[in-house]
Short mmCIF file of C-alpha atoms in Angstrom, two decimals:
data_model
loop_
_atom_site.label_atom_id
_atom_site.label_comp_id
_atom_site.label_asym_id
_atom_site.label_seq_id
_atom_site.Cartn_x
_atom_site.Cartn_y
_atom_site.Cartn_z
CA MET K 1 -85.97 -59.53 70.85
CA THR K 2 -83.10 -61.82 70.07
CA ALA K 3 -82.61 -65.31 70.88
CA ALA K 4 -80.21 -64.54 73.59
CA SER K 5 -82.56 -62.09 75.01
CA VAL K 6 -85.48 -64.35 75.31
CA GLY K 7 -83.05 -67.07 76.37
CA ARG K 8 -82.04 -65.17 79.31
CA SER K 9 -85.26 -63.82 80.28
CA SER K 10 -86.88 -67.16 79.97
CA LEU K 11 -84.01 -68.75 82.35
CA ILE K 12 -84.69 -66.04 84.80
CA MET K 13 -88.27 -66.69 84.96
CA ALA K 14 -87.89 -70.80 84.68
CA SER K 15 -85.29 -70.73 87.80
CA GLY K 16 -87.74 -68.56 89.96
CA THR K 17 -90.57 -70.98 88.72
CA ALA K 18 -88.28 -74.35 89.26
CA PHE K 19 -87.62 -73.08 92.84
CA SER K 20 -91.47 -72.22 93.63
CA ARG K 21 -92.57 -75.43 92.21
CA LEU K 22 -90.11 -77.27 94.25
CA LEU K 23 -91.58 -75.48 97.52
CA GLY K 24 -95.10 -76.06 95.97
CA LEU K 25 -94.45 -79.75 95.77
CA LEU K 26 -93.29 -79.85 99.52
CA ARG K 27 -96.78 -77.86 100.26
CA ASN K 28 -98.60 -80.26 98.55
CA VAL K 29 -97.17 -83.28 100.28
CA LEU K 30 -98.37 -81.60 103.60
CA LEU K 31 -101.55 -80.83 102.32
CA VAL K 32 -102.11 -84.27 101.12
CA ALA K 33 -100.89 -85.70 104.50
CA ALA K 34 -103.61 -83.54 106.21
CA LEU K 35 -106.49 -84.12 103.79
CA GLY K 36 -105.76 -87.12 101.43
CA ALA K 37 -105.70 -87.02 97.94
CA THR K 38 -109.24 -88.84 97.37
CA GLY K 39 -112.44 -88.89 99.79
CA ALA K 40 -114.83 -86.41 101.05
CA VAL K 41 -112.69 -83.87 102.79
CA ALA K 42 -109.91 -83.72 100.05
CA ASP K 43 -112.84 -83.14 97.50
CA ALA K 44 -114.46 -80.49 99.52
CA PHE K 45 -111.17 -78.54 99.98
CA ASP K 46 -110.25 -79.00 96.32
CA VAL K 47 -113.76 -77.56 95.06
CA ALA K 48 -113.54 -74.74 97.53
CA ASN K 49 -109.63 -73.92 96.67
CA LYS K 50 -110.60 -74.17 92.85
CA ILE K 51 -113.35 -71.75 92.72
CA PRO K 52 -111.21 -68.52 93.22
CA ASN K 53 -109.19 -69.72 90.22
CA ILE K 54 -112.25 -70.41 88.13
CA LEU K 55 -113.73 -66.92 89.07
CA TYR K 56 -110.43 -65.01 88.26
CA ALA K 57 -110.22 -66.71 84.99
CA ILE K 58 -113.73 -65.62 84.03
CA MET K 59 -113.79 -62.46 85.25
CA ALA K 60 -110.57 -61.02 85.35
CA GLY K 61 -107.49 -63.05 84.24
CA GLY K 62 -108.21 -62.99 80.33
CA ALA K 63 -109.32 -59.44 80.32
CA LEU K 64 -106.16 -58.43 82.20
CA ASN K 65 -103.87 -60.43 79.95
CA ALA K 66 -105.94 -59.21 76.59
CA VAL K 67 -106.74 -55.75 77.51
CA ILE K 68 -104.46 -54.17 80.22
CA VAL K 69 -101.23 -55.83 79.06
CA PRO K 70 -101.12 -54.00 75.89
CA GLN K 71 -102.41 -50.83 77.47
CA VAL K 72 -99.69 -51.07 80.10
CA MET K 73 -97.06 -51.18 77.09
CA ARG K 74 -98.96 -48.37 75.55
CA ALA K 75 -99.16 -46.29 78.78
CA TYR K 76 -95.17 -46.51 78.98
CA ARG K 77 -94.83 -44.93 75.43
CA SER K 78 -97.31 -41.93 76.37
CA LYS K 79 -96.66 -38.51 77.36
CA ASN K 80 -98.61 -38.90 80.73
CA ALA K 81 -97.55 -42.62 81.44
CA LYS K 82 -97.77 -42.23 85.16
CA GLU K 83 -101.28 -40.78 85.13
CA HIS K 84 -102.25 -43.75 82.68
CA LEU K 85 -100.85 -46.36 84.75
CA ASP K 86 -102.31 -45.24 87.70
CA LYS K 87 -105.77 -44.95 86.33
CA LEU K 88 -105.62 -48.61 84.88
CA LEU K 89 -104.31 -50.01 88.25
CA THR K 90 -106.99 -48.21 90.29
CA LEU K 91 -109.87 -49.06 87.92
CA SER K 92 -108.66 -52.76 87.80
CA THR K 93 -108.26 -53.26 91.63
CA ALA K 94 -111.42 -51.56 92.21
CA ILE K 95 -113.61 -53.97 89.79
CA LEU K 96 -111.42 -57.14 91.51
CA LEU K 97 -112.30 -55.83 94.84
CA GLY K 98 -116.16 -55.48 94.08
CA LEU K 99 -116.18 -58.78 92.44
CA THR K 100 -114.40 -60.54 95.26
CA VAL K 101 -116.82 -59.18 98.01
CA LEU K 102 -119.89 -60.33 95.83
CA PHE K 103 -118.56 -63.93 95.43
CA THR K 104 -117.42 -64.27 98.68
CA ALA K 105 -121.10 -63.42 99.95
CA GLY K 106 -122.49 -66.14 97.33
CA ALA K 107 -120.02 -68.84 98.43
CA GLY K 108 -122.76 -71.31 99.24
CA VAL K 109 -124.27 -70.80 95.82
CA ILE K 110 -121.18 -71.15 93.94
CA VAL K 111 -120.09 -74.26 95.65
CA GLY K 112 -123.45 -75.85 94.74
CA ILE K 113 -122.90 -75.24 91.17
CA TYR K 114 -119.83 -77.06 91.16
CA THR K 115 -120.95 -80.20 93.17
CA THR K 116 -123.77 -82.88 92.80
CA ASP K 117 -126.47 -84.04 94.98
CA LYS K 118 -124.40 -87.45 95.53
CA TRP K 119 -122.72 -84.95 98.30
CA SER K 120 -123.83 -85.39 101.62
CA GLU K 121 -124.96 -82.19 103.67
CA ALA K 122 -121.90 -82.49 105.92
CA GLN K 123 -119.55 -82.52 102.89
CA LEU K 124 -121.38 -79.77 101.13
CA GLY K 125 -121.15 -77.55 104.29
CA LEU K 126 -117.54 -78.22 104.76
CA ALA K 127 -116.83 -77.30 101.01
CA ILE K 128 -118.69 -73.70 101.64
CA ALA K 129 -116.84 -73.24 104.84
CA PHE K 130 -113.45 -73.59 103.18
CA ALA K 131 -114.90 -71.42 100.20
CA PHE K 132 -115.35 -68.55 102.46
CA TRP K 133 -111.78 -68.74 103.09
CA CYS K 134 -110.63 -69.21 99.88
CA ILE K 135 -112.56 -67.01 97.58
CA PRO K 136 -110.93 -63.76 99.06
CA GLN K 137 -107.68 -65.05 96.73
CA LEU K 138 -109.62 -63.74 93.80
CA PHE K 139 -108.62 -60.11 94.79
CA PHE K 140 -104.91 -61.17 95.41
CA TYR K 141 -104.55 -63.20 92.34
CA GLY K 142 -105.59 -60.03 90.25
CA LEU K 143 -103.30 -57.71 92.03
CA TYR K 144 -100.40 -60.09 91.63
CA THR K 145 -101.02 -60.28 87.83
CA LEU K 146 -101.54 -56.33 87.51
CA LEU K 147 -98.05 -55.58 89.24
CA GLY K 148 -96.47 -58.25 87.44
CA GLN K 149 -97.31 -56.88 84.31
CA VAL K 150 -95.77 -53.44 85.18
CA LEU K 151 -92.71 -55.13 86.30
CA ASN K 152 -92.65 -57.20 82.79
CA ALA K 153 -93.44 -54.22 80.85
CA LYS K 154 -89.98 -52.72 82.50
CA GLY K 155 -88.39 -55.56 81.51
CA LYS K 156 -88.06 -57.01 84.93
CA PHE K 157 -89.38 -60.63 84.83
CA GLY K 158 -87.60 -62.38 87.80
CA PRO K 159 -89.85 -60.91 90.61
CA TYR K 160 -93.19 -61.96 88.90
CA MET K 161 -91.85 -65.65 88.74
CA TRP K 162 -90.24 -65.77 92.05
CA ALA K 163 -92.95 -64.34 94.13
CA PRO K 164 -95.01 -67.76 94.19
CA ALA K 165 -92.08 -69.05 96.07
CA LEU K 166 -93.34 -66.86 99.24
CA ASN K 167 -96.72 -68.33 98.70
CA ASN K 168 -95.68 -71.62 99.14
CA VAL K 169 -93.42 -70.63 102.01
CA VAL K 170 -96.30 -69.30 103.77
CA SER K 171 -98.68 -72.39 103.08
CA ILE K 172 -96.13 -74.74 104.09
CA ILE K 173 -95.95 -73.00 107.47
CA GLY K 174 -99.66 -73.17 107.75
CA PHE K 175 -100.25 -76.55 106.81
CA GLY K 176 -97.06 -77.81 109.06
CA ILE K 177 -98.77 -76.16 112.23
CA PHE K 178 -101.93 -78.00 111.23
CA LEU K 179 -100.12 -81.02 111.32
CA LEU K 180 -98.40 -80.45 114.38
CA VAL K 181 -101.69 -79.43 116.13
CA TYR K 182 -104.14 -82.05 114.47
CA GLY K 183 -102.11 -84.59 113.06
CA PRO K 184 -102.72 -86.20 109.49
CA VAL K 185 -106.02 -87.33 108.54
CA ALA K 186 -105.89 -91.15 107.95
CA THR K 187 -106.95 -91.25 104.23
CA GLY K 188 -109.01 -94.38 105.04
CA ASN K 189 -111.22 -92.45 107.31
CA VAL K 190 -111.76 -89.06 105.33
CA ALA K 191 -115.50 -89.74 105.44
CA ASP K 192 -115.72 -88.82 109.12
CA LEU K 193 -116.45 -85.16 108.80
CA SER K 194 -117.67 -84.49 112.46
CA SER K 195 -114.23 -83.48 113.42
CA TRP K 196 -113.91 -80.34 111.22
CA ASP K 197 -114.83 -77.58 113.61
CA ALA K 198 -114.32 -73.55 112.96
CA PRO K 199 -110.55 -73.56 114.25
CA LYS K 200 -109.48 -76.62 112.01
CA ILE K 201 -111.14 -75.12 108.92
CA ALA K 202 -109.81 -71.87 109.51
CA LEU K 203 -106.35 -73.01 109.94
CA ILE K 204 -106.37 -74.88 106.59
CA GLY K 205 -108.68 -71.89 104.71
CA ALA K 206 -106.19 -69.22 105.99
CA SER K 207 -102.95 -71.16 105.23
CA ALA K 208 -103.86 -71.23 101.66
CA THR K 209 -105.21 -67.63 101.26
CA LEU K 210 -102.47 -66.02 102.95
CA GLY K 211 -99.98 -67.47 100.83
CA ILE K 212 -101.77 -65.70 97.83
CA VAL K 213 -101.76 -62.38 99.89
CA ALA K 214 -98.11 -62.60 100.31
CA GLN K 215 -97.54 -63.46 96.74
CA ALA K 216 -99.24 -60.21 95.66
CA LEU K 217 -97.86 -57.86 98.26
CA ILE K 218 -94.30 -58.84 98.02
CA LEU K 219 -94.28 -57.33 94.27
CA PHE K 220 -94.56 -53.86 95.79
CA TRP K 221 -91.23 -53.94 96.80
CA PRO K 222 -89.34 -54.47 93.54
CA LEU K 223 -91.68 -51.81 92.04
CA HIS K 224 -90.87 -49.33 94.88
CA ARG K 225 -87.02 -50.01 94.29
CA ASP K 226 -87.64 -49.34 90.71
CA GLY K 227 -88.91 -46.02 91.31
CA PHE K 228 -92.61 -46.74 90.50
CA ARG K 229 -95.21 -45.12 93.04
CA TRP K 230 -99.01 -45.98 92.41
CA SER K 231 -101.19 -43.15 93.35
CA LEU K 232 -104.83 -44.13 93.64
CA ARG K 233 -106.59 -42.20 90.48
CA PHE K 234 -109.84 -42.59 89.45
CA GLY K 235 -111.13 -42.04 85.81
CA PHE K 236 -111.37 -43.67 82.32
CA ARG K 237 -110.05 -40.79 80.16
CA GLY K 238 -106.94 -41.50 78.21
CA ILE K 239 -106.20 -45.06 79.20
CA GLY K 240 -107.20 -46.52 75.89
CA LEU K 241 -110.21 -48.65 77.12
CA ARG K 242 -112.67 -47.58 74.36
CA THR K 243 -110.54 -49.25 71.51
CA THR K 244 -110.46 -52.31 73.71
CA GLY K 245 -113.89 -53.07 74.68
CA ALA K 246 -114.33 -55.47 72.02
CA VAL K 247 -111.20 -57.47 72.70
CA ALA K 248 -112.46 -57.72 76.36
CA MET K 249 -115.96 -59.01 75.37
CA TRP K 250 -114.73 -61.58 73.10
CA THR K 251 -112.03 -62.63 75.58
CA PHE K 252 -114.42 -63.06 78.23
CA LEU K 253 -116.70 -65.14 76.16
CA ALA K 254 -113.75 -67.29 75.31
CA LEU K 255 -112.87 -67.72 78.89
CA LEU K 256 -116.63 -68.53 79.66
CA LEU K 257 -116.32 -71.57 77.31
CA ASP K 258 -113.18 -72.68 79.18
CA GLN K 259 -114.77 -72.46 82.26
CA ILE K 260 -117.90 -74.41 81.00
CA VAL K 261 -115.52 -77.18 80.40
CA VAL K 262 -114.03 -76.86 83.91
CA TRP K 263 -117.72 -76.94 85.44
CA VAL K 264 -118.64 -79.99 83.43
CA ILE K 265 -115.36 -81.89 84.49
CA THR K 266 -115.71 -81.05 87.85
CA LYS K 267 -119.40 -82.31 87.97
CA ILE K 268 -118.11 -85.43 86.38
CA ALA K 269 -115.39 -85.89 88.90
CA SER K 270 -117.68 -84.98 91.66
CA ALA K 271 -119.99 -87.63 90.82
CA ALA K 272 -117.30 -90.48 90.45
CA PRO K 273 -117.98 -92.73 93.66
CA HIS K 274 -115.60 -92.98 96.23
CA ALA K 275 -115.37 -96.84 96.06
CA VAL K 276 -116.98 -98.79 93.20
CA SER K 277 -116.55 -102.41 94.51
CA SER K 278 -114.92 -104.25 97.17
CA THR K 279 -111.92 -104.55 95.05
CA THR K 280 -111.38 -100.86 94.37
CA GLU K 281 -110.92 -98.96 97.50
CA VAL K 282 -109.98 -95.44 96.20
CA VAL K 283 -111.39 -93.67 93.06
CA ALA K 284 -109.93 -90.59 91.22
CA GLY K 285 -112.23 -87.45 92.00
CA ASN K 286 -111.68 -83.90 92.14
CA ALA K 287 -108.92 -83.73 94.42
CA SER K 288 -107.12 -86.57 92.29
CA TYR K 289 -107.41 -84.71 88.98
CA THR K 290 -105.91 -81.56 91.01
CA GLN K 291 -102.77 -83.75 92.03
CA ALA K 292 -102.57 -85.26 88.53
CA LEU K 293 -102.81 -81.58 87.02
CA MET K 294 -100.22 -80.12 89.23
CA ILE K 295 -97.71 -82.76 88.06
CA TYR K 296 -98.76 -82.58 84.33
CA LEU K 297 -98.26 -78.76 84.48
CA LEU K 298 -94.85 -78.76 85.94
CA PRO K 299 -92.93 -78.68 82.55
CA HIS K 300 -95.57 -76.50 81.22
CA SER K 301 -94.91 -73.83 83.86
CA LEU K 302 -90.98 -74.37 83.80
CA VAL K 303 -90.89 -73.64 80.12
CA THR K 304 -93.65 -72.61 78.40
CA VAL K 305 -95.01 -70.00 80.69
CA SER K 306 -91.42 -68.46 80.93
CA VAL K 307 -90.90 -68.50 77.36
CA ALA K 308 -94.37 -66.84 76.45
CA THR K 309 -94.01 -64.26 79.19
CA ALA K 310 -90.57 -63.23 77.83
CA LEU K 311 -91.84 -62.95 74.43
CA PHE K 312 -95.32 -61.43 75.00
CA THR K 313 -94.44 -57.90 75.93
CA GLY K 314 -91.91 -57.86 72.77
CA MET K 315 -94.79 -59.43 70.81
CA SER K 316 -97.30 -56.69 72.04
CA ALA K 317 -94.98 -53.95 71.19
CA ALA K 318 -93.97 -55.42 67.83
CA ALA K 319 -97.64 -55.70 66.89
CA SER K 320 -98.53 -51.96 68.23
CA ARG K 321 -96.16 -50.66 65.62
CA GLY K 322 -97.39 -52.91 62.85
CA ASP K 323 -93.83 -55.25 62.62
CA THR K 324 -95.71 -58.35 61.49
CA ALA K 325 -92.14 -59.88 60.66
CA ALA K 326 -90.91 -59.71 64.26
CA VAL K 327 -94.11 -61.13 65.77
CA ARG K 328 -93.87 -63.98 63.19
CA ASN K 329 -90.27 -64.43 63.81
CA MET K 330 -91.02 -64.54 67.71
CA THR K 331 -93.80 -66.81 67.03
CA THR K 332 -91.88 -69.42 65.42
CA LYS K 333 -89.04 -69.33 67.72
CA GLY K 334 -91.25 -69.81 70.82
CA LEU K 335 -93.17 -72.51 69.46
CA SER K 336 -89.90 -74.23 68.46
CA VAL K 337 -88.20 -73.91 71.62
CA ILE K 338 -91.31 -75.04 73.70
CA SER K 339 -91.69 -77.95 71.60
CA VAL K 340 -88.11 -79.36 72.01
CA PHE K 341 -89.05 -79.24 75.82
CA THR K 342 -92.59 -80.49 76.09
CA LEU K 343 -92.25 -83.43 73.65
CA PHE K 344 -89.50 -85.06 75.68
CA ALA K 345 -91.61 -84.28 78.88
CA THR K 346 -94.49 -86.02 77.29
CA ALA K 347 -92.35 -89.18 76.68
CA LEU K 348 -90.93 -89.01 80.07
CA PHE K 349 -94.54 -88.72 81.57
CA MET K 350 -95.65 -91.70 79.62
CA VAL K 351 -93.01 -93.89 80.64
CA LEU K 352 -92.20 -92.86 84.47
CA SER K 353 -95.80 -91.52 85.39
CA LEU K 354 -96.19 -94.18 88.25
CA PRO K 355 -92.76 -93.48 89.95
CA VAL K 356 -93.07 -89.67 89.43
CA THR K 357 -96.15 -89.65 90.93
CA LYS K 358 -94.90 -91.59 93.91
CA LEU K 359 -91.90 -89.29 94.32
CA LEU K 360 -93.51 -86.05 94.07
CA VAL K 361 -96.44 -86.84 96.34
CA PHE K 362 -95.00 -89.33 98.49
CA SER K 363 -97.58 -88.84 101.29
CA MET K 364 -100.27 -90.74 99.18
CA SER K 365 -101.14 -94.22 99.72
CA PRO K 366 -100.05 -96.73 97.22
CA GLU K 367 -103.73 -96.85 95.66
CA GLU K 368 -103.94 -93.35 95.29
CA VAL K 369 -100.39 -93.25 93.54
CA VAL K 370 -101.92 -95.81 91.17
CA VAL K 371 -105.32 -93.95 90.22
CA ILE K 372 -103.58 -90.60 89.82
CA SER K 373 -100.38 -91.59 88.02
CA ARG K 374 -103.20 -93.10 85.30
CA VAL K 375 -104.30 -89.49 85.09
CA VAL K 376 -101.03 -87.93 84.64
CA TRP K 377 -100.41 -90.54 81.95
CA SER K 378 -103.66 -89.64 79.96
CA LEU K 379 -102.91 -85.65 80.31
CA SER K 380 -99.53 -86.06 78.98
CA LEU K 381 -100.47 -87.02 75.77
CA GLY K 382 -101.73 -83.41 75.48
CA LEU K 383 -98.57 -81.57 77.18
CA MET K 384 -96.87 -80.40 73.74
CA PRO K 385 -100.16 -79.11 72.22
CA LEU K 386 -100.86 -77.18 75.59
CA GLY K 387 -97.71 -75.35 75.23
CA ALA K 388 -98.30 -74.44 71.64
CA MET K 389 -101.71 -73.38 72.07
CA VAL K 390 -101.15 -71.20 75.15
CA LEU K 391 -98.26 -69.38 73.24
CA MET K 392 -100.53 -68.95 70.02
CA LYS K 393 -103.36 -67.49 72.23
CA TRP K 394 -100.97 -64.79 73.29
CA VAL K 395 -100.12 -63.89 69.88
CA TYR K 396 -103.78 -63.10 69.36
CA PHE K 397 -103.76 -61.14 72.43
CA ALA K 398 -100.78 -58.79 71.33
CA TYR K 399 -103.01 -57.83 68.43
CA GLU K 400 -105.84 -57.39 70.89
CA ASP K 401 -107.89 -60.36 68.48
CA GLY K 402 -110.17 -61.89 71.03
CA LYS K 403 -112.50 -62.74 68.53
CA SER K 404 -110.62 -65.61 66.69
CA VAL K 405 -109.75 -66.98 69.91
CA PHE K 406 -113.59 -67.14 70.98
CA TYR K 407 -114.59 -68.78 67.68
CA PHE K 408 -111.45 -71.28 67.76
CA GLN K 409 -112.72 -72.21 71.35
CA ILE K 410 -115.94 -73.44 70.34
CA PRO K 411 -115.19 -76.65 68.46
CA VAL K 412 -112.52 -77.21 71.25
CA THR K 413 -114.99 -77.07 74.08
CA ILE K 414 -117.61 -79.27 72.23
CA THR K 415 -115.05 -81.83 72.04
CA LEU K 416 -113.60 -81.91 75.29
CA MET K 417 -117.09 -82.26 76.91
CA LEU K 418 -118.27 -84.64 74.60
CA VAL K 419 -115.38 -87.17 74.97
CA ALA K 420 -115.49 -86.76 78.69
CA PHE K 421 -119.26 -87.04 79.11
CA VAL K 422 -119.05 -90.34 76.49
CA ILE K 423 -116.55 -92.04 78.55
CA SER K 424 -118.31 -91.52 81.87
CA LEU K 425 -121.21 -93.15 80.41
CA LEU K 426 -119.26 -95.91 78.98
CA ALA K 427 -116.46 -96.65 81.56
CA PRO K 428 -116.58 -97.62 85.20
CA GLY K 429 -116.45 -94.92 87.57
CA GLU K 430 -112.68 -95.31 88.45
CA TRP K 431 -111.82 -94.36 84.89
CA TRP K 432 -113.73 -91.11 84.50
CA VAL K 433 -111.10 -88.89 85.61
CA PHE K 434 -108.86 -90.80 83.54
CA GLY K 435 -111.31 -90.09 80.56
CA ILE K 436 -111.13 -86.26 81.36
CA GLY K 437 -107.34 -86.66 80.78
CA ILE K 438 -107.70 -88.18 77.50
CA ALA K 439 -110.59 -85.60 76.47
CA THR K 440 -108.19 -82.70 77.45
CA SER K 441 -105.38 -84.31 75.38
CA ILE K 442 -107.60 -84.30 72.35
CA SER K 443 -108.89 -81.01 72.42
CA ASN K 444 -105.56 -79.35 72.90
CA MET K 445 -104.45 -80.88 69.70
CA ILE K 446 -107.50 -79.52 67.81
CA ALA K 447 -106.95 -76.11 69.40
CA VAL K 448 -103.35 -76.04 68.10
CA ALA K 449 -104.61 -76.88 64.47
CA LEU K 450 -107.39 -74.12 64.62
CA ARG K 451 -105.16 -71.41 65.85
CA MET K 452 -102.22 -72.35 63.54
CA GLY K 453 -104.51 -72.00 60.73
CA GLY K 454 -105.74 -68.50 62.03
CA LEU K 455 -102.20 -67.26 62.79
CA ASN K 456 -100.81 -68.42 59.43
CA LYS K 457 -103.27 -65.87 57.76
CA LYS K 458 -102.94 -63.05 60.26
CA LEU K 459 -99.05 -62.95 60.15
CA GLY K 460 -98.78 -63.73 56.42
CA GLY K 461 -97.64 -67.10 56.42
CA VAL K 462 -96.01 -68.64 59.39
CA ASP K 463 -92.91 -71.32 58.56
CA ILE K 464 -95.23 -74.13 58.73
CA SER K 465 -92.74 -76.53 56.89
CA LYS K 466 -90.16 -75.76 59.24
CA LEU K 467 -92.28 -76.37 62.40
CA VAL K 468 -93.37 -79.79 61.00
CA ARG K 469 -90.00 -80.88 60.11
CA LEU K 470 -88.71 -79.96 63.44
CA HIS K 471 -91.60 -81.82 65.12
CA VAL K 472 -90.93 -85.01 63.23
CA GLN K 473 -87.47 -84.80 64.49
CA LEU K 474 -88.53 -84.16 68.09
CA ILE K 475 -91.15 -86.97 67.73
CA VAL K 476 -88.41 -89.51 66.50
CA ALA K 477 -86.15 -88.47 69.21
CA ALA K 478 -88.43 -88.69 71.92
CA GLY K 479 -90.09 -92.04 70.84
CA ILE K 480 -86.73 -93.60 70.68
CA SER K 481 -85.68 -92.28 74.23
CA GLY K 482 -89.25 -93.53 75.31
CA LEU K 483 -88.96 -96.76 73.98
CA ILE K 484 -85.43 -97.56 75.54
CA GLY K 485 -86.56 -95.91 78.83
CA TRP K 486 -89.68 -98.20 79.05
CA GLY K 487 -87.45 -101.15 78.55
CA VAL K 488 -85.11 -100.41 81.11
CA LEU K 489 -88.01 -99.76 83.46
CA ASN K 490 -89.44 -103.02 82.83
CA VAL K 491 -86.21 -104.57 83.56
CA TRP K 492 -85.75 -102.62 86.93
CA GLY K 493 -89.43 -102.88 87.86
CA PHE K 494 -91.55 -100.55 89.93
CA SER K 495 -94.84 -100.67 91.93
CA ALA K 496 -96.68 -98.23 93.99
CA THR K 497 -95.95 -100.12 97.30
CA ASP K 498 -92.15 -99.45 96.63
CA SER K 499 -90.63 -97.08 98.68
CA VAL K 500 -90.00 -93.47 97.70
CA TRP K 501 -86.12 -93.86 97.61
CA TRP K 502 -86.76 -96.35 94.93
CA ALA K 503 -88.99 -93.87 92.99
CA LEU K 504 -86.14 -91.41 93.15
CA THR K 505 -83.66 -94.03 92.07
CA ILE K 506 -85.85 -95.13 88.90
CA CYS K 507 -86.58 -91.64 87.94
CA LEU K 508 -82.95 -90.80 88.07
CA LEU K 509 -81.76 -94.11 86.21
CA VAL K 510 -84.37 -94.07 83.58
CA GLY K 511 -84.86 -90.36 83.28
CA THR K 512 -81.00 -89.70 82.86
CA LEU K 513 -80.83 -92.44 80.31
CA MET K 514 -83.73 -90.97 78.31
CA VAL K 515 -82.21 -87.30 78.42
CA ALA K 516 -78.90 -88.71 77.07
CA ILE K 517 -80.53 -90.57 74.51
CA TYR K 518 -82.82 -87.54 73.60
CA VAL K 519 -79.96 -85.20 73.45
CA VAL K 520 -77.89 -87.61 71.32
CA ALA K 521 -80.64 -87.81 68.95
CA LEU K 522 -81.32 -84.15 68.45
CA GLN K 523 -77.51 -83.60 68.02
CA ILE K 524 -77.28 -86.33 65.07
CA MET K 525 -80.40 -84.66 63.46
CA LYS K 526 -78.60 -81.22 63.98
CA VAL K 527 -81.85 -79.42 65.60
CA GLU K 528 -80.73 -76.17 65.94
CA GLU K 529 -83.64 -75.22 68.31
CA PHE K 530 -82.13 -77.29 70.96
CA LYS K 531 -79.11 -75.15 71.17
CA GLU K 532 -81.18 -72.14 71.23
CA LEU K 533 -82.78 -73.43 74.42
CA LEU K 534 -79.34 -74.85 75.98
CA ASN K 535 -77.07 -71.53 75.18
CA PRO K 536 -78.31 -69.44 77.92
CA ILE K 537 -77.48 -72.08 80.46
CA LEU K 538 -74.15 -73.03 78.93
CA LYS K 539 -73.12 -69.32 78.73
CA LYS K 540 -73.89 -68.94 82.38
CA PHE K 541 -71.90 -71.92 83.49
CA THR K 542 -69.11 -70.91 81.21
CA ARG K 543 -69.02 -67.38 82.72
CA ARG K 544 -69.02 -68.93 86.31
CA ARG K 545 -66.18 -71.09 85.21
CA ALA K 546 -64.11 -68.01 83.93
CA ASN K 547 -64.68 -66.04 87.10
#
């Protein structure tokens, strides 16, 4: 794949993701208005709505990416492409359906695993009720991934990234109806669980799940327009799973390590007291961590996921034909482009975490803005290594190598859990979730170092000197931009009690200044990767002006 083709594909996906994320922010504002960002109800829904994501990651997500995607690429090159694709899709959806039914029936047991005995019976019961509505999302998450990878294999990246916008539209309508019918829940009274009857629970739960259903089913339309017809066809013969069983096993084990981490940090966040003193009325818990994670992942989803998805199908094809040089080139290019964006995003979040949190989730109380912005700050330290580690993991998947990913994940998992646990022992309760953010950032850095060492051997030498030189330039540029931005922020001033309009003004003022300084610094240092990131946008703009 050329730099131009990767850039075009990434731009298409990033535009879909950006639009979806904007809708997602509105969805989130309505959800926080209904449930709050801290407290018993918010934490109960957060745990329930997190469960299908956790189960999907453990049982299906990694196996689909590590096993099914390469087989989809092979199926398109086989003589019986239609038959092989039908069998892959049929087998995968049958397994997903069985797992979904099983886990929905066991909702009470699963919720109990992710909560603590500090929760009251009423709060636990509410979480279980929400889980019965949310766990069916598991099947539709899987279906969305399967259909999306078929589209990606055909070189059609747009629909996969634009489909989540429909999810958000459906949820916005549902949460909007909830607010019209029941009104917002006062965040200072979220401990009152007696008002949550079956219709009220159903409206919130169905609004969240129907969005995922729509996101998956809408992909049938572009597939149908492209001439693809899926016929149910059972059978294992000829779909290549015999050679990928080991990959699936190692991938499952690596994901299991990931989810052990999720379980530990969810337990720590669940145990954080809702108030630790008369002067500390709001404490970050599970829902707060989810809010911070949503903000933190915005730049990751806009650029890293788009670039990695655009590169992955090409990597899989190059790896299957033994073209190591092509994979090595795509890896270096992907890491470079991702870092240009994520290092600046790190500086931006470190300077503007408070006004950005206020702006993106303006339905929160000032106290909630303060505690969540702290978590955003701690997570932002690991933003650049997050993008790098995700892209490198997909390189291993392109070679159907799950074993290396698993072994590298062991010290990463131990580090994250140990650091988070030690901070929870030593720090007051209001800093526990902040500590989880610090632990996550440290573990991301370790993961990058380990995976890069492995890729250097697998690809016969990655151009590490070039990557190191680039990152030094980016850190210098981002550092200068961040210091000047921090100085300007202190001159103008911002507090959580300020209006959302002042938050917007500060973000525009300081953010624009930081972008300008960063761009000028990159131009002075002649960073070519910045031009590669910018060229697809400039060409599109120039073409429109010419027309």
